[in-house]
Coordinates of C-alpha atoms in Angstrom, one line a residue:
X1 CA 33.6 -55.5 24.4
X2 CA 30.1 -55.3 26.0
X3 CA 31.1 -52.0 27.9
X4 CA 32.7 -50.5 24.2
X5 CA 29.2 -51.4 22.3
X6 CA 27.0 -50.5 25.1
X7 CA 29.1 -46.8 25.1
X8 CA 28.8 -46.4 21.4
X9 CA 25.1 -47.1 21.5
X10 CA 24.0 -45.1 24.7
X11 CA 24.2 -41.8 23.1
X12 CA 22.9 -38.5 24.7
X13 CA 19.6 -37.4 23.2
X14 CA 19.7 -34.4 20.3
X15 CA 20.8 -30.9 21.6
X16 CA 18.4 -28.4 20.6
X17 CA 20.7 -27.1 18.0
X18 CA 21.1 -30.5 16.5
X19 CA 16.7 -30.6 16.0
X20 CA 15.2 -30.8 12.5
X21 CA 12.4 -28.5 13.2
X22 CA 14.9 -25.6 14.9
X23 CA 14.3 -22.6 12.8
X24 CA 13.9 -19.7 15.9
X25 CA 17.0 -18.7 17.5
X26 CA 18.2 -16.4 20.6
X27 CA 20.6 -13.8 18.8
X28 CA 23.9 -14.4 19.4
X29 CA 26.1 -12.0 21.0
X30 CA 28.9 -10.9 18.2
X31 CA 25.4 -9.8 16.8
X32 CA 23.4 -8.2 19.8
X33 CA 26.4 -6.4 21.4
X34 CA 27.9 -3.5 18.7
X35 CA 30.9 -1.3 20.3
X36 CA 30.3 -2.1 24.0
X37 CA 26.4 -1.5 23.3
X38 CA 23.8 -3.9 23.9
X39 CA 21.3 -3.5 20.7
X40 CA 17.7 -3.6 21.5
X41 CA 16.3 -4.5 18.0
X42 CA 15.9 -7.8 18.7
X43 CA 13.7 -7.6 22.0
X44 CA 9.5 -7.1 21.8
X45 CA 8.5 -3.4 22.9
X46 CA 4.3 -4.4 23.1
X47 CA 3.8 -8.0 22.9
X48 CA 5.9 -11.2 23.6
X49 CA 5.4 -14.2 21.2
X50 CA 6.8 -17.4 22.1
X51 CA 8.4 -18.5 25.4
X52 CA 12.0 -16.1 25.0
X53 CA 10.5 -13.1 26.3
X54 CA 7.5 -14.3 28.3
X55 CA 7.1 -13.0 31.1
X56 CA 8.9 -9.3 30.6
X57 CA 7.1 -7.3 33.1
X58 CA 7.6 -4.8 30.6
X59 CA 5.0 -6.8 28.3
X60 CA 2.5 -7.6 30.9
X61 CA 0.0 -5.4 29.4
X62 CA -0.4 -7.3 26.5
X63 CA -1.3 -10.3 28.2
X64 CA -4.6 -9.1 29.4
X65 CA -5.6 -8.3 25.5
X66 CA -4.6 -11.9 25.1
X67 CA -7.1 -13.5 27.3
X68 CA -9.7 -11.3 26.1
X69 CA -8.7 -12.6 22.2
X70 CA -8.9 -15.8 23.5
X71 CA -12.3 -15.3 24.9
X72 CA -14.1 -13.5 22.7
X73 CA -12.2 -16.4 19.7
X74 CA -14.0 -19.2 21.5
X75 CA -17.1 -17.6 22.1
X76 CA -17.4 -16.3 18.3
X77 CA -16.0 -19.9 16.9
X78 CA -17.8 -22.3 19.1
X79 CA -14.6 -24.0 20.2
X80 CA -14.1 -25.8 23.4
X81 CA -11.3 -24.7 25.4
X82 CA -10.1 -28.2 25.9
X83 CA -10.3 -29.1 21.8
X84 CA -8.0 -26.2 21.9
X85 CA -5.8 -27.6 24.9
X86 CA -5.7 -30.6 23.2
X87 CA -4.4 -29.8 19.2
X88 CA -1.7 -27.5 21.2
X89 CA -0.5 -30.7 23.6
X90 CA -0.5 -32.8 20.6
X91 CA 2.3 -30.4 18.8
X92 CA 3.8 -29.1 21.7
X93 CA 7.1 -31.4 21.1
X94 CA 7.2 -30.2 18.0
X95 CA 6.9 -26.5 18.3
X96 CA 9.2 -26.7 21.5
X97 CA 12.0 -28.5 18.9
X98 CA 11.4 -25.3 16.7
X99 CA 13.5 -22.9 19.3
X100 CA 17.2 -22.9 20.3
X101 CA 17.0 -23.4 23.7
X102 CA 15.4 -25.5 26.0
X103 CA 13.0 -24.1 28.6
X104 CA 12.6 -24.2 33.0
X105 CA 8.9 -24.3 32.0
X106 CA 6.7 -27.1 33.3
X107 CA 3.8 -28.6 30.4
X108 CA 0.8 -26.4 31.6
X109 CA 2.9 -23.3 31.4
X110 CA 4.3 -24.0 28.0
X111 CA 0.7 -25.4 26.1
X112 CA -0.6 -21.8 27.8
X113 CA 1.8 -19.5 26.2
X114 CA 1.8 -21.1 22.4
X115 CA -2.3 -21.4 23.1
X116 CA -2.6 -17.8 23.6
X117 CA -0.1 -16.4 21.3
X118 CA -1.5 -18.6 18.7
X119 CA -4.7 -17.6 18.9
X120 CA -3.9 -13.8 19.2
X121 CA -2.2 -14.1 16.2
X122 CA -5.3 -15.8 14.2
X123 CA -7.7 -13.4 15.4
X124 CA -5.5 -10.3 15.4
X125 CA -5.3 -11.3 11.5
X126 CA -8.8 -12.5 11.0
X127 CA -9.9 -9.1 12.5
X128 CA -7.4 -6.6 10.4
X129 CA -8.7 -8.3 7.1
X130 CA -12.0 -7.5 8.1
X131 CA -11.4 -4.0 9.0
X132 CA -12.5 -2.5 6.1
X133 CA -16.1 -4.4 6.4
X134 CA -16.2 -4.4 10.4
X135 CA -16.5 -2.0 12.5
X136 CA -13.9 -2.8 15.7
X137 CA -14.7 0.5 17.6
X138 CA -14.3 -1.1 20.9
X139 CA -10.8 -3.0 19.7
X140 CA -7.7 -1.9 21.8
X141 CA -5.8 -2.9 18.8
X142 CA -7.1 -1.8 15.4
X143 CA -8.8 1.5 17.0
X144 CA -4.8 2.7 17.2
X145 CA -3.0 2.1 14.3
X146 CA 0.2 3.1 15.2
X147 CA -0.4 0.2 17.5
X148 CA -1.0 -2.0 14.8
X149 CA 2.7 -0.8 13.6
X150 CA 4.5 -1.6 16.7
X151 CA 3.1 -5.0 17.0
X152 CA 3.8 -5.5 13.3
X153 CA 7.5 -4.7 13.7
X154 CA 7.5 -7.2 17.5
X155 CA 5.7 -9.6 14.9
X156 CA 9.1 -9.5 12.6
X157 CA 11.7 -10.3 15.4
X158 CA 13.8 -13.4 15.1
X159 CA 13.5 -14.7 18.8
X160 CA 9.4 -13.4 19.1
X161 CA 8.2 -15.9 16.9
X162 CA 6.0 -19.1 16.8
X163 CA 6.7 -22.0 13.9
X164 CA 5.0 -21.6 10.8
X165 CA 3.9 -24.8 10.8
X166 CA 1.8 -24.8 14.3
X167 CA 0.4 -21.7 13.1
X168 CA -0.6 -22.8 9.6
X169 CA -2.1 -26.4 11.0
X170 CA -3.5 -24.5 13.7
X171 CA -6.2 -22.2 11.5
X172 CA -7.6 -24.7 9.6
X173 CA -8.6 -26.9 12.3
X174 CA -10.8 -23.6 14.2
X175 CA -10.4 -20.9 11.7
X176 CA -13.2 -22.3 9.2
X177 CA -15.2 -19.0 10.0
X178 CA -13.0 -17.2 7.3
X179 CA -12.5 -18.1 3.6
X180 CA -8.8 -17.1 3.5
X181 CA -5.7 -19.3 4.5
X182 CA -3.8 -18.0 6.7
X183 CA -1.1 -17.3 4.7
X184 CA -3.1 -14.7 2.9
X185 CA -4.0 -13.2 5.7
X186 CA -0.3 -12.7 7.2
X187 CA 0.5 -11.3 3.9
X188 CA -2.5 -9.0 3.9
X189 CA -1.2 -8.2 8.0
X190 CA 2.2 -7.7 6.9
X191 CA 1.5 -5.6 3.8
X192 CA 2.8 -7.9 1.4
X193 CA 1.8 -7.7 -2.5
X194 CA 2.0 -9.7 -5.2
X195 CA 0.2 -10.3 -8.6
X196 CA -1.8 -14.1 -8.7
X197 CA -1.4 -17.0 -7.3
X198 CA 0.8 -17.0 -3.7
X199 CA 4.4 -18.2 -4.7
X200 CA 5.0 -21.3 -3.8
X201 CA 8.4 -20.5 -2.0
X202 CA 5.9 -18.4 0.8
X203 CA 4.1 -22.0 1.6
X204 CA 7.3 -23.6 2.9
X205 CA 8.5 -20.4 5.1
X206 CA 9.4 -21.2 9.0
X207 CA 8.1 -18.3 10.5
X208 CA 7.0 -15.0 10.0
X209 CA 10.6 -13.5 9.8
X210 CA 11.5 -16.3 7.2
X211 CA 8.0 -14.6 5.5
X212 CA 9.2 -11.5 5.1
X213 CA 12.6 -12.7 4.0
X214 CA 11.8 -15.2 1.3
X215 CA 8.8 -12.6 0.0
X216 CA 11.6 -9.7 -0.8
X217 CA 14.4 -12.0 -2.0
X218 CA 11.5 -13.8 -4.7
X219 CA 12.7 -12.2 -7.6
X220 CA 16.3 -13.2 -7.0
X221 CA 15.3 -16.9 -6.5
X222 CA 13.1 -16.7 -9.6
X223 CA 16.1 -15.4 -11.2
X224 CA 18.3 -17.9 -10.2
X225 CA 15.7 -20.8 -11.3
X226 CA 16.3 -19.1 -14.6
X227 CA 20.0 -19.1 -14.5
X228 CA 19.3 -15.4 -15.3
X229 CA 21.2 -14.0 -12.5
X230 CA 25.0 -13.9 -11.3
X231 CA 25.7 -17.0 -10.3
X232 CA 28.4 -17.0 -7.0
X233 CA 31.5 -17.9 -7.7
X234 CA 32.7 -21.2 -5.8
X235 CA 36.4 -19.7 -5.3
X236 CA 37.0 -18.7 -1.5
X237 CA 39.4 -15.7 -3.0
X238 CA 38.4 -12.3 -0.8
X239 CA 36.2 -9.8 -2.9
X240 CA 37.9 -6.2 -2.8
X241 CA 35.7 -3.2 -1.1
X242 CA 33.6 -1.3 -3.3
X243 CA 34.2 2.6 -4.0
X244 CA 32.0 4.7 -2.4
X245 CA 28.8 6.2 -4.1
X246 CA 30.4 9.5 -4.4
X247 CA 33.8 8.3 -6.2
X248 CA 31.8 6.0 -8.0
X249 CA 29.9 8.9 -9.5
X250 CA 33.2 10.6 -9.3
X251 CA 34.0 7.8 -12.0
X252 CA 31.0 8.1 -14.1
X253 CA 29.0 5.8 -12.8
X254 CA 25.5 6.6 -12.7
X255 CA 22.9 5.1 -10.3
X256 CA 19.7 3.8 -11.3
X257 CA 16.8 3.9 -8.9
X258 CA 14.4 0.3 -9.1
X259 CA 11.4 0.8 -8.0
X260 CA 10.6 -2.7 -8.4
X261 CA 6.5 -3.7 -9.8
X262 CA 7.7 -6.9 -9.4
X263 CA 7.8 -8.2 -5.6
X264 CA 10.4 -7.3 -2.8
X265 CA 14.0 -7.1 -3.2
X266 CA 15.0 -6.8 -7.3
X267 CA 19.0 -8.4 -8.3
X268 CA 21.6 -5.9 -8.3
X269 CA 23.5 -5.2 -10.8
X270 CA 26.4 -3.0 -12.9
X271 CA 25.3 -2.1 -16.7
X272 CA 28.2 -1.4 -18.8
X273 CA 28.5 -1.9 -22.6
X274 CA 31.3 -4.2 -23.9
X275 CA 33.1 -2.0 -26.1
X276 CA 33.1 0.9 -23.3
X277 CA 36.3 -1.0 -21.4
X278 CA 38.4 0.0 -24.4
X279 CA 36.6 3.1 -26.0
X280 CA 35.7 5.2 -22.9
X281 CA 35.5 8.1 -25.2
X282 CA 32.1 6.6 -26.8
X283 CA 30.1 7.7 -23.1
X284 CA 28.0 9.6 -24.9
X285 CA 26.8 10.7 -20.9
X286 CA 27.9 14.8 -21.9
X287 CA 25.2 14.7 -24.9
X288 CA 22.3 12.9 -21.9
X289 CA 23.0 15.7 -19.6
X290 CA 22.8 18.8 -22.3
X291 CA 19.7 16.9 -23.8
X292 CA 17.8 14.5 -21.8
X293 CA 14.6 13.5 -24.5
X294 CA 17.5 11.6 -26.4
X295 CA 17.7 9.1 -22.8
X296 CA 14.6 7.7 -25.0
X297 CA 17.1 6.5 -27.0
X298 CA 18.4 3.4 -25.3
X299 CA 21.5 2.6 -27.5
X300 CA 22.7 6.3 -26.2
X301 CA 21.6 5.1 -22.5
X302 CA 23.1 2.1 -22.6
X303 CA 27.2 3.8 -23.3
X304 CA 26.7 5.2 -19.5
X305 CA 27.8 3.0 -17.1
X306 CA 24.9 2.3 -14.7
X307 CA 24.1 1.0 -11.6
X308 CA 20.8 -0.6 -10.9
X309 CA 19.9 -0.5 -7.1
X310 CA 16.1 -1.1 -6.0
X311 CA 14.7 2.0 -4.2
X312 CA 15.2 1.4 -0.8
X313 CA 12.9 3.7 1.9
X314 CA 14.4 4.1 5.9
X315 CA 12.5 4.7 7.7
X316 CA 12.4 4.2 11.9
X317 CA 11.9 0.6 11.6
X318 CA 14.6 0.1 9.1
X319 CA 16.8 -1.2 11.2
X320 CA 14.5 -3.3 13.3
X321 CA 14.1 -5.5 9.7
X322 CA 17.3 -5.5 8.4
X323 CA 19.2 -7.0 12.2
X324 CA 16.1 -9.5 12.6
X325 CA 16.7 -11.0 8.5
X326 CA 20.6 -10.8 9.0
X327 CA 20.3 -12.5 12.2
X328 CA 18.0 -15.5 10.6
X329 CA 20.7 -15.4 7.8
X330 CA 23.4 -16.0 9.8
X331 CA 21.6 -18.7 12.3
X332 CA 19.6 -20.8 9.9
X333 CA 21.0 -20.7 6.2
X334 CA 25.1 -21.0 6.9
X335 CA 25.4 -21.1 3.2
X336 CA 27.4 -17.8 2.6
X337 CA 25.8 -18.0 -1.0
X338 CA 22.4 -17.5 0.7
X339 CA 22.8 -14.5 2.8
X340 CA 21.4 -12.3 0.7
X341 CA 20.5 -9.8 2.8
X342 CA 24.0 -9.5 4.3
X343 CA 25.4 -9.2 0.9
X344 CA 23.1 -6.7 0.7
X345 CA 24.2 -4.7 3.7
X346 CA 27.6 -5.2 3.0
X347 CA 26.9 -3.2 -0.3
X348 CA 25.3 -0.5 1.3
X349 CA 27.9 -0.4 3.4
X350 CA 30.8 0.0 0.9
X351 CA 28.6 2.7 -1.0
X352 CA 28.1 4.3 2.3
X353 CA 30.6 6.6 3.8
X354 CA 29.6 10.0 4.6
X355 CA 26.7 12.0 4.2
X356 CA 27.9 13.0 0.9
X357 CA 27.3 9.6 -0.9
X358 CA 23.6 9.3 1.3
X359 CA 22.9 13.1 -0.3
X360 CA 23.6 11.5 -4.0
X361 CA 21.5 8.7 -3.1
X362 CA 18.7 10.7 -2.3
X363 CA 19.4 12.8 -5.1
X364 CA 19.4 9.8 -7.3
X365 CA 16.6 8.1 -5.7
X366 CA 18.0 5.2 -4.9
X367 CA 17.1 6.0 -1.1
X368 CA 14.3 7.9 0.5
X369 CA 15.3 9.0 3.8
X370 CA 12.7 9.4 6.4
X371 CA 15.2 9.6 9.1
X372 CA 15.2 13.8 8.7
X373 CA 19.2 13.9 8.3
X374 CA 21.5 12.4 6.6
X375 CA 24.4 11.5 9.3
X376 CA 21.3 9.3 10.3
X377 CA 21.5 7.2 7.6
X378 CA 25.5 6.6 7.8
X379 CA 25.0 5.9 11.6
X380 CA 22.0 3.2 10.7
X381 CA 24.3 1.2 7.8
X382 CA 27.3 1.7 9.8
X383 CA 26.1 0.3 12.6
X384 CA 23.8 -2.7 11.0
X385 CA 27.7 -4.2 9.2
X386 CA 29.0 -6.6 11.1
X387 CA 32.7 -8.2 10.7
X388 CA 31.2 -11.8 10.9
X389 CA 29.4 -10.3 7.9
X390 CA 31.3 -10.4 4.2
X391 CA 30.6 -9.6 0.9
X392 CA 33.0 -13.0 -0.2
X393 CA 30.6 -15.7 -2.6
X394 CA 28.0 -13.2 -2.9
X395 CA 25.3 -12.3 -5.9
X396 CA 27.4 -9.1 -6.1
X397 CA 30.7 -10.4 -6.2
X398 CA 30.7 -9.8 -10.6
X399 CA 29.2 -6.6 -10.4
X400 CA 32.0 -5.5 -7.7
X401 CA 34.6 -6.8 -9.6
X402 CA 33.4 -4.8 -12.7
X403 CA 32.8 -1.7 -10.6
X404 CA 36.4 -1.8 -9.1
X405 CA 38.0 -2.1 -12.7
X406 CA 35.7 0.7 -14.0
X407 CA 37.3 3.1 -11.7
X408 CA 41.3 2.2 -12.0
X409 CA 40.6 2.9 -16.0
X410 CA 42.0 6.8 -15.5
X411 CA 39.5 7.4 -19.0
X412 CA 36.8 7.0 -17.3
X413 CA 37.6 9.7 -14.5
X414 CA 38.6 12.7 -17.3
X415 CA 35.4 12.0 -19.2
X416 CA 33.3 11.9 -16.3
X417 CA 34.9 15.1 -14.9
X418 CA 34.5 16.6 -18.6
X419 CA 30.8 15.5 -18.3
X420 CA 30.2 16.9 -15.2
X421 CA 32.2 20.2 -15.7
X422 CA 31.7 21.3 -19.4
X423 CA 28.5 19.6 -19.8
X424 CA 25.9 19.6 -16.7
X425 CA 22.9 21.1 -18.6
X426 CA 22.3 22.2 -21.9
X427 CA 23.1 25.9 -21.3
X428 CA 27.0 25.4 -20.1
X429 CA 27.2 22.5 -23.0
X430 CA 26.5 25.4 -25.3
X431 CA 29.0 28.1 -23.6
X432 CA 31.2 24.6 -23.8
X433 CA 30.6 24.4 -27.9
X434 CA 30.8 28.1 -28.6
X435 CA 34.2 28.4 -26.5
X436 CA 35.8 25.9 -28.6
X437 CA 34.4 27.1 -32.0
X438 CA 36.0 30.7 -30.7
X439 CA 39.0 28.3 -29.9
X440 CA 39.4 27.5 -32.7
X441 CA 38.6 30.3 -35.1
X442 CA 41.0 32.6 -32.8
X443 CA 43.9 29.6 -33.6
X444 CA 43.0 29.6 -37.4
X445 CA 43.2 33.1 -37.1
X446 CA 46.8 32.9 -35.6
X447 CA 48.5 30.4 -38.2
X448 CA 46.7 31.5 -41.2
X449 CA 49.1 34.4 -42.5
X450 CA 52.1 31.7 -42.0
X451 CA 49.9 28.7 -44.1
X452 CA 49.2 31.6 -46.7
X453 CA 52.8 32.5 -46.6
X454 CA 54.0 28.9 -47.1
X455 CA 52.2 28.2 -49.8

């Protein structure tokens, strides 16, 4: 009985994936490998953070601007080295709980790497705020800005991160030469606007990938604090694949480009009036194409079907940001109902077939391609869906569904074509009128002798 309760008791100490704190994760491999090919998206290219990539020989150079950071951050601060030694021993269980794994690396090693990747991030920040007021002629850094760029993009990768938390205790306690937290300033580093007061949802992030996450999925959450949004269904039932943008248009759906004054990421969603299920002929979409002043008119607008889809730009480091926030979705919210940016993926993805759908985006808007060519674009969304990845319990699963029945209606297909045929511009909607009045007079013309007769 001893043996039994001693057994029970003696349990193993927690696994790193069993940690509170663990928020920073190496990718896994169904994500990092895609057909045969490693994917390089989630490895640094200028500058290791963390202890998953120290010590790329690769990143070596990096390390030198780091020391002299460190240096020239204790020498304009007045901080001891060893008050700085000291606040990073004091958290260095917790910020060592924050990653996946558990490190070969003896205690000097490890309080030297999240010491000097701390403070290169504090004064890295501290000095691009100041840019505009400072002159850093002689920084290796800020002199280059596409330098600035590349680090900002290694700053955004899942495993090349330290916790949120050691960072944001860490400036207070030796960043009292600036007046701004240090949340402004990542937000001011990373480019990220928004009008007042900081949400509060961006105080409680893990790290700066969960930062750039949370700040474009804010008007979602704010929507769903409002019960304003599509709610996910609880159902488990397997969500059908989405037309693609071309047969959607094909169908007369029309797309909507967002280009959001609100923060980040805006809800997606399908517009269609009530009535229209049954009435397809009231798309009044022939009379907006031969006159578009009457779009002013928003009870004609709103007969077009209509999908609203925030602007979305790709550019080279597209991809970079979209593996690195699918990856965090997938490791540290297993909630299905919270992977919003794979839902979001996973829509692109089914709107996303050739280059003819990418050309109607573009043409509508809803994507500005910076790539140069549009087989580019396909390859990038093609490649960033995933089949651990599904659309099932998303935001979008309503919006899908409505889509789907939109385009079995036959209807909506003839008065879309008849739209996009007879009635493109003003000019072939009036050939279109005049035809039919001649139509029609030369049939009047036919039957009148035998009405005249008749009577």
């Amino acid at each position: 009985m001893e043996e039994l309760t001693a057994s029970l008791f003696d349990t193993e100490p927690l696994r790193p994936h069993k940690w509170p704190e663990l928020c920073i994760y190496r990718v896994p491999k169904e994500l990092r490998v895609f057909r045969d090919r490693e994917i390089k998206q989630y490895t640094p290219r200028l500058v290791s953070i963390g202890p998953f990539h120290h010590g790329n020989q690769e990143l070596q150079e990096m390390e030198k601007v780091k020391l002299k950071y460190f240096k020239e951050f204790c020498y304009r601060t007045r901080n001891a080295k060893h008050t700085l030694v000291k606040f990073a021993a004091d958290k260095r269980c917790e910020v060592e709980r924050s990653y996946s794994e558990m490190f070969d690396i003896d205690h000097d090693k490890f309080l030297r790497i999240i010491l000097l990747d701390a403070v290169f991030i504090v004064e890295l920040f501290w000095r691009f705020s100041n840019s505009q007021t400072h002159v850093h002629g002689n920084d290796s850094i800020l002199s280059k800005p596409w330098l600035i760029h590349a680090i900002r993009l290694d700053f955004l990768l899942l495993e090349n991160q330290l916790p949120y938390s050691f960072l944001d205790e860490f400036f207070p306690n030796f960043g009292n030469f600036c007046p701004s937290t240090f949340l402004e300033l990542a937000c001011k580093f990373f480019c990220l606007k928004f009008k007042g007061e900081i949400p509060m949802e961006l105080k409680e992030v893990k790290h700066f990938t969960d930062l750039l996450r949370t700040f474009h999925i804010l008007p979602i959450l704010k929507a769903e604090s409002n019960d304003c949004s599509e709610r996910p269904s609880t159902g488990r039932e397997r969500t059908k694949a989405l037309n693609s943008a071309k047969k959607l248009d094909e169908a007369g759906v029309h797309f909507k480009a967002i280009v959001s004054k609100e923060v980040g990421l805006p809800s997606i969603e399908f517009r269609k009036m009530k009535g229209m299920e049954n009435c397809p002929c009231f798309n009044f979409s022939w009379l907006l194409n031969c006159f578009p002043c009457l779009k002013r008119l928003s009870i004609l607008e709103r007969t077009q079907p209509c999908l609203e889809i925030p602007q979305l730009e790709i550019t080279t480091g597209t991809e970079i940001f979209f593996r690195n926030l699918i990856a965090l979705e997938l490791c540290h919210y297993p909630s299905e109902s919270h992977n919003y940016f794979c839902h979001y993926i996973c829509l692109l993805d089914f709107l996303i077939s050739t280059e003819r759908d990418v050309e109607l985006l573009v043409d509508k808007s809803v994507i500005i391609n910076r790539l140069g060519s549009n087989a580019a674009v396909v390859t990038l969304i093609k490649g960033l869906d995933s089949p651990i990845v599904t659309i099932n319990n998303s935001c979008y699963k309503d919006s899908i569904r409505r889509m789907n029945q939109h385009c079995k209606n036959p209807w909506n297909r003839v008065v879309a074509t008849m739209s996009r045929v007879y009635f493109p511009d003003i000019w072939r909607g009036t050939a279109t009128v005049l035809g039919l009045i001649i139509l029609g007079f030369t049939f009047w013309n036919f039957i009148r002798p035998f009405v005249l007769w008749k009577h």
